[in-house]
mmCIF file with all atom_site columns, C-alpha atoms in Angstrom:
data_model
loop_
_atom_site.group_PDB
_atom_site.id
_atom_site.type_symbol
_atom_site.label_atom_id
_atom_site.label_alt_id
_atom_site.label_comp_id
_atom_site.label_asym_id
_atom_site.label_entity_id
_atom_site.label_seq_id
_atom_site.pdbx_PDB_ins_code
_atom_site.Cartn_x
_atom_site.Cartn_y
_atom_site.Cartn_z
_atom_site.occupancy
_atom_site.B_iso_or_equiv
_atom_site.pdbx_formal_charge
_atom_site.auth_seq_id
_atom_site.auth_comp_id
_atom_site.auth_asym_id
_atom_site.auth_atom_id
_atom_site.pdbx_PDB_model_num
ATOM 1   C CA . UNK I 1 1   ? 0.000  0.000   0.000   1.00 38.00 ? 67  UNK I CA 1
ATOM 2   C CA . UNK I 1 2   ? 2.689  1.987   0.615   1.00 42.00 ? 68  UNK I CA 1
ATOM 3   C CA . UNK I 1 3   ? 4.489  1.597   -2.618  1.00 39.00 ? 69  UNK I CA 1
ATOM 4   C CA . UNK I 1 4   ? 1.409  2.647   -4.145  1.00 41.00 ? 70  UNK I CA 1
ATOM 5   C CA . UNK I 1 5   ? 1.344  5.760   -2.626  1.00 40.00 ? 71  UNK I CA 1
ATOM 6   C CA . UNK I 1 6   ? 4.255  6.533   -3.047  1.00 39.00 ? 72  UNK I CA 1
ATOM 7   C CA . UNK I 1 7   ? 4.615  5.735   -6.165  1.00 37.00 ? 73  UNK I CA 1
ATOM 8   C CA . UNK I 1 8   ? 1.388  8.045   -7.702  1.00 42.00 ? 74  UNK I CA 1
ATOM 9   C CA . UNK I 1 9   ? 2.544  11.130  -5.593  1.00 43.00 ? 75  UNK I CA 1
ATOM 10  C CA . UNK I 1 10  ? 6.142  11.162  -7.025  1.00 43.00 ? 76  UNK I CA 1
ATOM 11  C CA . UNK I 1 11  ? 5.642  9.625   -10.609 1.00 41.00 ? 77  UNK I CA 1
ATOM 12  C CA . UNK I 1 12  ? 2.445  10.579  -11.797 1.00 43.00 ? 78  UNK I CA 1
ATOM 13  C CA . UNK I 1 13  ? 2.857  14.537  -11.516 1.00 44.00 ? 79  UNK I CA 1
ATOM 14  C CA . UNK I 1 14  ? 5.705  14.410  -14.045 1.00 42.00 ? 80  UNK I CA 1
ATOM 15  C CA . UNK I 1 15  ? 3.894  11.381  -16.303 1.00 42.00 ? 81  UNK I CA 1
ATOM 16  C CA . UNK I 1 16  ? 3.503  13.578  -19.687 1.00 46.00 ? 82  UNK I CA 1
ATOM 17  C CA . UNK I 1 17  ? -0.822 13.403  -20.382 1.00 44.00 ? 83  UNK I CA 1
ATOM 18  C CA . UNK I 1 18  ? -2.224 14.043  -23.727 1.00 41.00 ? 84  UNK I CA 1
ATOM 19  C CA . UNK I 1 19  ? -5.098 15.068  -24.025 1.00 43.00 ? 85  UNK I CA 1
ATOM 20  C CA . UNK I 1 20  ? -6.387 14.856  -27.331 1.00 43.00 ? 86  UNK I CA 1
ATOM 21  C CA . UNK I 1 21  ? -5.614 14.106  -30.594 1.00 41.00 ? 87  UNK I CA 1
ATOM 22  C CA . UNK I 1 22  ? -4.680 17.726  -31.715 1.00 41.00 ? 88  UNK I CA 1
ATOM 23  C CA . UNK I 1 23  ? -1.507 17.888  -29.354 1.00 39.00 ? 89  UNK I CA 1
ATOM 24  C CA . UNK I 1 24  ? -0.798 13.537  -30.682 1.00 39.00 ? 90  UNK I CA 1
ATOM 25  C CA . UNK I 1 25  ? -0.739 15.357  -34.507 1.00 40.00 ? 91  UNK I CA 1
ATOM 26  C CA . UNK I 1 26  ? 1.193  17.764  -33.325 1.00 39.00 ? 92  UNK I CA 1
ATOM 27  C CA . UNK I 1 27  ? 3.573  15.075  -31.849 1.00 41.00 ? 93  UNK I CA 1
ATOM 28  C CA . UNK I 1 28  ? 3.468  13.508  -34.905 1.00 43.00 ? 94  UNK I CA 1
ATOM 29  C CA . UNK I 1 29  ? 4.287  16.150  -37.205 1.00 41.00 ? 95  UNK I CA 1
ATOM 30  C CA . UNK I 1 30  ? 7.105  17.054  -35.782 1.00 43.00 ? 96  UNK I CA 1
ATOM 31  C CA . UNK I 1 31  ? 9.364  13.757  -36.208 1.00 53.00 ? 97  UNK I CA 1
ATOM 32  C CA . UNK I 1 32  ? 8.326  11.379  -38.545 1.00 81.00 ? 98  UNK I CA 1
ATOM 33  C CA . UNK I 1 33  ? 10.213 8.970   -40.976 1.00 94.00 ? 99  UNK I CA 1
ATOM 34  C CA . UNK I 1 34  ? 8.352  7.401   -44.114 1.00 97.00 ? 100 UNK I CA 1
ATOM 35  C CA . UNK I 1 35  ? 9.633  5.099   -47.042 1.00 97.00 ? 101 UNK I CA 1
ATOM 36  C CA . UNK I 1 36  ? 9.427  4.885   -50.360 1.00 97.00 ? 102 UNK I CA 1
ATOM 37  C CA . UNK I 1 37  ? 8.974  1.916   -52.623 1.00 96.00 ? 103 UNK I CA 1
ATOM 38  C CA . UNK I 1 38  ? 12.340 2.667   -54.082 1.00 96.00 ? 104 UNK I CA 1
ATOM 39  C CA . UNK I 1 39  ? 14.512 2.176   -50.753 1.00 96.00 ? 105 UNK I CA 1
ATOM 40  C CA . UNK I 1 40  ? 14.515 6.080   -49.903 1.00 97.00 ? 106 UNK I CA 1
ATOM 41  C CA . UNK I 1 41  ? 13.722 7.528   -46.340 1.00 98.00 ? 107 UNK I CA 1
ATOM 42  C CA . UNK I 1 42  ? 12.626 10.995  -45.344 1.00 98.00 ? 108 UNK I CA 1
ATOM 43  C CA . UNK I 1 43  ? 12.904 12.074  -41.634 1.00 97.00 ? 109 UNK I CA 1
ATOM 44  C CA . UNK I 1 44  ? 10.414 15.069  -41.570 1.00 96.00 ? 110 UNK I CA 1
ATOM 45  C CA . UNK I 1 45  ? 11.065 17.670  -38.182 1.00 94.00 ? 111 UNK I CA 1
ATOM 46  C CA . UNK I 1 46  ? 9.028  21.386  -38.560 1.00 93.00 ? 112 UNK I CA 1
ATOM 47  C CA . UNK I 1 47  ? 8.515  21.146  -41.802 1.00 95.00 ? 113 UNK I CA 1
ATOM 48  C CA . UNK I 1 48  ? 12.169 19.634  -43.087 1.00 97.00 ? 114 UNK I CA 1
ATOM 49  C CA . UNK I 1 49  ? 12.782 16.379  -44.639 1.00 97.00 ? 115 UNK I CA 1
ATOM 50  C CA . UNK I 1 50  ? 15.912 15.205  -44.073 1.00 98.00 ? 116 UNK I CA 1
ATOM 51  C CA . UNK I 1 51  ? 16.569 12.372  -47.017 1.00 98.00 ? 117 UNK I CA 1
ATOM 52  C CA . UNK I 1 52  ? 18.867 9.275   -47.577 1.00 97.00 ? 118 UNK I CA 1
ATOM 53  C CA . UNK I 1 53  ? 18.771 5.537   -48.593 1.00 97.00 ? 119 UNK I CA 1
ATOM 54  C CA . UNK I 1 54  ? 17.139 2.701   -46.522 1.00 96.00 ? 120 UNK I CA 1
ATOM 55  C CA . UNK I 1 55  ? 20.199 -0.103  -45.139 1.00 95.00 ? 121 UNK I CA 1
ATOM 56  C CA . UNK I 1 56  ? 18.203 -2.257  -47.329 1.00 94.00 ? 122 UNK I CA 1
ATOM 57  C CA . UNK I 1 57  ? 19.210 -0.291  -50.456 1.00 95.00 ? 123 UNK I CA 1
ATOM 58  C CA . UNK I 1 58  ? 23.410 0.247   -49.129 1.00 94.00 ? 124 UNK I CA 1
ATOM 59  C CA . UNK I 1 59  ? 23.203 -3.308  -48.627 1.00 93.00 ? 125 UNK I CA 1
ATOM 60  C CA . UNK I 1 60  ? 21.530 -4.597  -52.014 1.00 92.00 ? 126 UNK I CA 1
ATOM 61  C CA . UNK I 1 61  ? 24.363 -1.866  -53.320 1.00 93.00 ? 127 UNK I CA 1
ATOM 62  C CA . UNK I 1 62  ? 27.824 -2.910  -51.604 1.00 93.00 ? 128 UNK I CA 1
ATOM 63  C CA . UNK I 1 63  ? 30.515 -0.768  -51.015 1.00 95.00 ? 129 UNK I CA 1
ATOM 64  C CA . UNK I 1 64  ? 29.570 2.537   -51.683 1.00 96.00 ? 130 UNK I CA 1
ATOM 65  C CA . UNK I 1 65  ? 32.411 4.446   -53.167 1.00 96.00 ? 131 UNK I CA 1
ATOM 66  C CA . UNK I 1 66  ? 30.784 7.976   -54.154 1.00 96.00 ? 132 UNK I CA 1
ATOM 67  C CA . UNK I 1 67  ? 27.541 9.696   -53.605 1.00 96.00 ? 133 UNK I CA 1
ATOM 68  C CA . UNK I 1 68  ? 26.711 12.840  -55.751 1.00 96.00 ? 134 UNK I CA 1
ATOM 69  C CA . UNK I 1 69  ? 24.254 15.046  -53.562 1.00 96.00 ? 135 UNK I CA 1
ATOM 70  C CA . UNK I 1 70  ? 22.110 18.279  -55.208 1.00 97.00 ? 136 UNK I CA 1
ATOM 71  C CA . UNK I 1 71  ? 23.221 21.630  -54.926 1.00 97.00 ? 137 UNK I CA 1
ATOM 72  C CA . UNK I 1 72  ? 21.611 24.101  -52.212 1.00 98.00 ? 138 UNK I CA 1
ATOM 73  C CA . UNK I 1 73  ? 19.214 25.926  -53.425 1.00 97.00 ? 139 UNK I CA 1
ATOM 74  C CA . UNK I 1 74  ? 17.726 23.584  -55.985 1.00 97.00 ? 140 UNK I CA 1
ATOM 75  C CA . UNK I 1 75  ? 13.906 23.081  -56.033 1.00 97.00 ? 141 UNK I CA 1
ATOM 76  C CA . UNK I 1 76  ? 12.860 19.506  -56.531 1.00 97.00 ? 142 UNK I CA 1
ATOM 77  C CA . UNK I 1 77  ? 9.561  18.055  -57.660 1.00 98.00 ? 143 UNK I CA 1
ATOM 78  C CA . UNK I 1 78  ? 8.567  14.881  -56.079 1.00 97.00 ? 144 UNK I CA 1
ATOM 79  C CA . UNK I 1 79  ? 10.753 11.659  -57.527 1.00 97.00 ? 145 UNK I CA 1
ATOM 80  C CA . UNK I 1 80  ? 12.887 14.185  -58.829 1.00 96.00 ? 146 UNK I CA 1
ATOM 81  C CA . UNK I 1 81  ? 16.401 12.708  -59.160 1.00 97.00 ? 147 UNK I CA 1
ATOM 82  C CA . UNK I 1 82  ? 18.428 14.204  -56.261 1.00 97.00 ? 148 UNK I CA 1
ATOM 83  C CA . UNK I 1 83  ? 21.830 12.566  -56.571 1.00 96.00 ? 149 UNK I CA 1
ATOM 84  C CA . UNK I 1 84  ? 23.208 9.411   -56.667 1.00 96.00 ? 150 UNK I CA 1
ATOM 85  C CA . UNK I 1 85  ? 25.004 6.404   -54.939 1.00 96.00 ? 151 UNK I CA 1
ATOM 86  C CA . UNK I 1 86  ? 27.983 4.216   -56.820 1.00 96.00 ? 152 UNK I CA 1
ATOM 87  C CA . UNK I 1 87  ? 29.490 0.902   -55.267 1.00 94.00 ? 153 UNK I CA 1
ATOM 88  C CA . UNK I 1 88  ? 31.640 -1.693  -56.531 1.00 91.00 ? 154 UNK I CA 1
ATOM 89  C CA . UNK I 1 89  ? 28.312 -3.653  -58.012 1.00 88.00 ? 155 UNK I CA 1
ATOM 90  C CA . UNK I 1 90  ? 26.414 -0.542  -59.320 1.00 91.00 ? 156 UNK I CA 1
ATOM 91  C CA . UNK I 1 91  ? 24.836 3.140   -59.283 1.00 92.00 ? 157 UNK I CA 1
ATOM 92  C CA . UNK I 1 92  ? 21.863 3.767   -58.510 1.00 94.00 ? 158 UNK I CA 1
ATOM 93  C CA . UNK I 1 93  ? 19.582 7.389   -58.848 1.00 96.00 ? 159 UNK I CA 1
ATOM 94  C CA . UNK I 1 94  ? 18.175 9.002   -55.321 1.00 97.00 ? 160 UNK I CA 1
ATOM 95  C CA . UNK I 1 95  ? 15.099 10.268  -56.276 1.00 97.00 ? 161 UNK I CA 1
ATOM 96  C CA . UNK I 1 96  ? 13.276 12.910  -53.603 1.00 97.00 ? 162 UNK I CA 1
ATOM 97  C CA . UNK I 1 97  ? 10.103 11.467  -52.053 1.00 97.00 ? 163 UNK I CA 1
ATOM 98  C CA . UNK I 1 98  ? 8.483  15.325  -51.564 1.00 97.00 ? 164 UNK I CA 1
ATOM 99  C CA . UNK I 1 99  ? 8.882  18.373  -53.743 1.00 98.00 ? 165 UNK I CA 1
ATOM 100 C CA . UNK I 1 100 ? 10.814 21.072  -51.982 1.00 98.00 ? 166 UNK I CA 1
ATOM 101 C CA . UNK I 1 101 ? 13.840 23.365  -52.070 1.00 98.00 ? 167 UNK I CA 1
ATOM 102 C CA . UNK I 1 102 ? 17.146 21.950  -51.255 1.00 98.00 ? 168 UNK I CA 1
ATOM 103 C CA . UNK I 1 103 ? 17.995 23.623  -48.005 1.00 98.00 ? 169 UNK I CA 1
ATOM 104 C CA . UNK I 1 104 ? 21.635 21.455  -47.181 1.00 98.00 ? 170 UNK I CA 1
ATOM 105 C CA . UNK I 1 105 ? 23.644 18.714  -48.162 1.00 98.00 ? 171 UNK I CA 1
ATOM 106 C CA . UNK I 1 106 ? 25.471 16.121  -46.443 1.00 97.00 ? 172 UNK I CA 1
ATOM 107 C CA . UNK I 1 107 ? 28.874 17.671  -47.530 1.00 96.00 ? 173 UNK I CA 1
ATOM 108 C CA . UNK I 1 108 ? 31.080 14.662  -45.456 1.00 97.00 ? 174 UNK I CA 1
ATOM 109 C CA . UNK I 1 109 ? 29.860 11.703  -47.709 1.00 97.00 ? 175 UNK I CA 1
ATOM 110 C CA . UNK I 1 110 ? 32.054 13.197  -50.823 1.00 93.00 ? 176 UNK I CA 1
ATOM 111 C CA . UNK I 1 111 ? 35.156 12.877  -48.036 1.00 95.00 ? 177 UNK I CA 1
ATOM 112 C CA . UNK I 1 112 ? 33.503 9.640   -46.312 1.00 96.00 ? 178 UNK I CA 1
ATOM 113 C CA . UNK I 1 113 ? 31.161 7.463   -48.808 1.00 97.00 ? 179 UNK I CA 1
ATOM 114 C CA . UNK I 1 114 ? 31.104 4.952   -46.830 1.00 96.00 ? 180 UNK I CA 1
ATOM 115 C CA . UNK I 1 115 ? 29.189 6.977   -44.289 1.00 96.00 ? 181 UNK I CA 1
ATOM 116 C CA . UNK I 1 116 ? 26.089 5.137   -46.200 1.00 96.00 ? 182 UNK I CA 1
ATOM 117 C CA . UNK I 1 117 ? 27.189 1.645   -45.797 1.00 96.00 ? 183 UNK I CA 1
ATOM 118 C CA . UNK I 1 118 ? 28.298 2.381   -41.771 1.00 96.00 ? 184 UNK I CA 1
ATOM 119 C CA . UNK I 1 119 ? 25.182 4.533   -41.205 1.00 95.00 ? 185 UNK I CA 1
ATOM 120 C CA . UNK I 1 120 ? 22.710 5.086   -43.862 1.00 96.00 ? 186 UNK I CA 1
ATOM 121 C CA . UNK I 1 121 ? 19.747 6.417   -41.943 1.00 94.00 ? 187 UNK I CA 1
ATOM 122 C CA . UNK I 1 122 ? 21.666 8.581   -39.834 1.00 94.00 ? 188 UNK I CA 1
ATOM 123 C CA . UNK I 1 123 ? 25.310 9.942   -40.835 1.00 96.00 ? 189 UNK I CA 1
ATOM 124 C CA . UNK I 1 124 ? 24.948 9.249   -44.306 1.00 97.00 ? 190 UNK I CA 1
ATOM 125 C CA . UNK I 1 125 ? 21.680 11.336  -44.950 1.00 97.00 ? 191 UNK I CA 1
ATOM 126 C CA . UNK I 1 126 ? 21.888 12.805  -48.025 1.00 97.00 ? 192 UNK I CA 1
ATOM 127 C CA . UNK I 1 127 ? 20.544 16.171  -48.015 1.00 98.00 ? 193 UNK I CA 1
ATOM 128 C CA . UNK I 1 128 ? 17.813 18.378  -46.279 1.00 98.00 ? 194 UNK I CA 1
ATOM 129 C CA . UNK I 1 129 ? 14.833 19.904  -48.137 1.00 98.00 ? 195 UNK I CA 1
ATOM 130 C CA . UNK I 1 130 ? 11.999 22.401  -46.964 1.00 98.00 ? 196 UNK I CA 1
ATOM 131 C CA . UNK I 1 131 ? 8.804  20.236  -47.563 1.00 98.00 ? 197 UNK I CA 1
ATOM 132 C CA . UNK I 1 132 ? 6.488  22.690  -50.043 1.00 97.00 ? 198 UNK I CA 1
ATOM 133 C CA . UNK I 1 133 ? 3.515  20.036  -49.827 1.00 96.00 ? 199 UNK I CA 1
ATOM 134 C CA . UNK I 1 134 ? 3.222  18.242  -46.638 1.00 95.00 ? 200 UNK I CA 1
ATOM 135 C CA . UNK I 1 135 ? 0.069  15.878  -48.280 1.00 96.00 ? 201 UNK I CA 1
ATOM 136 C CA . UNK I 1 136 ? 2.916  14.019  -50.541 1.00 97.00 ? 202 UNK I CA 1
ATOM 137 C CA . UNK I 1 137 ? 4.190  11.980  -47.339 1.00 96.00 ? 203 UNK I CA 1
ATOM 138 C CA . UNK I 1 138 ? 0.921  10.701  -46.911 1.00 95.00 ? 204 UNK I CA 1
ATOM 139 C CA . UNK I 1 139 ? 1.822  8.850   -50.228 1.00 96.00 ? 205 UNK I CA 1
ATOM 140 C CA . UNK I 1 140 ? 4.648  6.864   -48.139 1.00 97.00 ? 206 UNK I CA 1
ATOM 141 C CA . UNK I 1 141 ? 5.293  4.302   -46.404 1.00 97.00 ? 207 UNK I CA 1
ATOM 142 C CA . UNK I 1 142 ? 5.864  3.741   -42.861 1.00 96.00 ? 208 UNK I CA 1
ATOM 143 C CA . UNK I 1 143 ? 8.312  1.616   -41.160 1.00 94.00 ? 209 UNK I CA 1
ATOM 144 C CA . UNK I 1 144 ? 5.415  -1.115  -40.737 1.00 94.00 ? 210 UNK I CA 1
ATOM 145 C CA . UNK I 1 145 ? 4.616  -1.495  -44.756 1.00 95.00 ? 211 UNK I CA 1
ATOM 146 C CA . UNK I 1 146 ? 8.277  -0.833  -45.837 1.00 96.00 ? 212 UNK I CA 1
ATOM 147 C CA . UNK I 1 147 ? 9.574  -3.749  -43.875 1.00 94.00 ? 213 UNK I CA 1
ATOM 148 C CA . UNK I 1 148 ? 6.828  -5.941  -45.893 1.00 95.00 ? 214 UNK I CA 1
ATOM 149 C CA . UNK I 1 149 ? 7.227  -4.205  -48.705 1.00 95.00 ? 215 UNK I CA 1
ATOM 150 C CA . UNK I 1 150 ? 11.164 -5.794  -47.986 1.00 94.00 ? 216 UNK I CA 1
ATOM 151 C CA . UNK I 1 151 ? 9.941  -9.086  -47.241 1.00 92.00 ? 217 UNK I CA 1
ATOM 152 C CA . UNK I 1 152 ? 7.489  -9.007  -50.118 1.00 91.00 ? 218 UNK I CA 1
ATOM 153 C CA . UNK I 1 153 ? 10.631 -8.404  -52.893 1.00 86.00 ? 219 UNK I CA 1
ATOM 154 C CA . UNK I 1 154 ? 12.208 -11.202 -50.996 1.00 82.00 ? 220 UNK I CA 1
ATOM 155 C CA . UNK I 1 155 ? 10.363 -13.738 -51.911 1.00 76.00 ? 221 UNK I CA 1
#
């Protein structure tokens, strides 16, 4: 009984409560990471998508031994080619999965290609773009339906 007591006077007062499904979209909004069909991956946080290739894509790939990114500045239209990745078994086009302006690139993969292979959906992001139409991500996947979209190509 004790415990109890204790326990709901200390941890409950700082056990975050949402209330409704307003502030949960607003949650929502502000970090989320879809897929596309074509082993691409958007992080989206206020409005920025930060973009890259899935592990599943730097592993079908190999080694990766250079990565062209866009210039800053460049508006994109949605599947847009936005660079490319080359390995020892081939290249392959990165193709943006929203339409938006090119805000920053990941200026240590030209040093560090291998940044994809080691980390490809962190460190080896490719490069950052200000989302200019928010619906398109509803078009992607999430991690749920890429990883049978995976399986799926598998077998």
């Amino acid at each position: 009984m004790a415990l109890r007591l204790l326990s709901a006077s200390v941890f409950r007062p700082y056990t975050p409560v949402i209330r409704n499904s307003a502030s949960l979209a607003a949650i929502r909004a502000y970090a989320t990471k879809k897929y596309t069909a074509e082993h691409e991956w958007i992080s989206v946080e206020n409005g920025v998508g930060t973009i890259g290739i899935t592990d599943h894509a730097q592993s079908a790939l190999g080694d990766v031994v250079f990565v062209e990114t866009p210039a800053v500045g460049d508006n994109v239209e949605k599947n847009d080619a936005i660079g490319a990745v080359e390995s020892v078994k081939a290249a392959s086009d990165v193709c943006s999965p929203v339409s938006g302006e090119v805000i920053d690139v990941n200026g240590a993969l030209g040093d560090d290609p291998t940044l994809i292979n080691a980390s490809p959906e962190e460190e080896g992001w490719m490069a950052k773009i200000k989302i200019s139409n928010p619906e398109e991500l509803d078009t992607l996947m999430d991690a749920t339906a890429y990883a049978a979209h995976c399986d799926a190509e598998e077998h």
